[in-house]
XYZ file of C-alpha atoms in Angstrom:
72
model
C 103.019 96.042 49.195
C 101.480 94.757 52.519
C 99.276 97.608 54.232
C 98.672 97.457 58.099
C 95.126 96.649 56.632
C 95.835 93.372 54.792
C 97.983 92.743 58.415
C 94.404 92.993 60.228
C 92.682 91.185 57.833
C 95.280 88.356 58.370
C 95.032 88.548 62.144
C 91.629 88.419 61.892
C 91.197 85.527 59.671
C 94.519 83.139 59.960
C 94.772 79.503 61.065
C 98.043 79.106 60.465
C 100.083 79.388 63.867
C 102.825 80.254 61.914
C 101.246 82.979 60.632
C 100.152 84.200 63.496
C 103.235 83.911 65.763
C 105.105 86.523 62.865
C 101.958 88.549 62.886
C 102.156 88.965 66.374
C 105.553 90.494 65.636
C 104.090 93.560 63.820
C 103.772 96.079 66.807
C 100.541 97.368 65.357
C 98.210 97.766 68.344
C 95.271 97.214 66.548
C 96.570 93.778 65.131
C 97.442 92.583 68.578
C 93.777 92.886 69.314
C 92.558 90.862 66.531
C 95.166 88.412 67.152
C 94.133 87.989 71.065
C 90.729 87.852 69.634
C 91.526 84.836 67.049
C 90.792 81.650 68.670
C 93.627 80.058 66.488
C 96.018 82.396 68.152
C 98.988 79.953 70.037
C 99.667 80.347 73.282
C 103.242 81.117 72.934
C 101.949 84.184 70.567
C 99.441 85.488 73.240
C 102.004 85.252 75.572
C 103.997 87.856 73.566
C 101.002 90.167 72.704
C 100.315 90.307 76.820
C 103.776 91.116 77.367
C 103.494 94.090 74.628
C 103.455 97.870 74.921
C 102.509 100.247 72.705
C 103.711 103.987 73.706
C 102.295 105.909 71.050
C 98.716 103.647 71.658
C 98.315 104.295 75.259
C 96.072 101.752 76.633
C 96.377 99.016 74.027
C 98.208 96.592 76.524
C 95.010 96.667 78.840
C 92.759 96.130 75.299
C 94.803 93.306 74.979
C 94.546 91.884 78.022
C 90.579 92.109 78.585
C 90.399 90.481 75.099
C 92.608 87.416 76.470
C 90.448 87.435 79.812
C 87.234 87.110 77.199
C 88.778 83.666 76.203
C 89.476 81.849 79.114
């Protein structure tokens, strides 16, 4: 069984974009960040995560987005 944990692990640590681009498909808040965070992260898949809202995470959509400013 996959936990939310092993999903943050793989946000975290993937290469694959792949990987990545379904990960970003997990509407966990906390995973977004890690994924906005990974520098293997493609564009198409940070383009999701800055489109994202969270309700029951208020404030995760400006997380996101200050961890995407951080890269450029």
């Amino acid at each position: 069984m996959v936990t939310p944990a092993d999903h943050l692990a793989a946000a975290r640590a993937a290469s694959d974009p792949a990987a990545l681009r379904a990960l970003a498909g997990t509407g966990l808040p906390f995973v977004d960040q890690a994924l906005a965070a990974n520098p293997h992260t493609p564009p198409d898949a940070l383009a999701r995560l800055a489109g994202s809202r969270h309700t029951a995470w208020h404030g995760n959509r400006g997380r996101v987005a200050r961890v995407l400013a951080g890269r450029a």
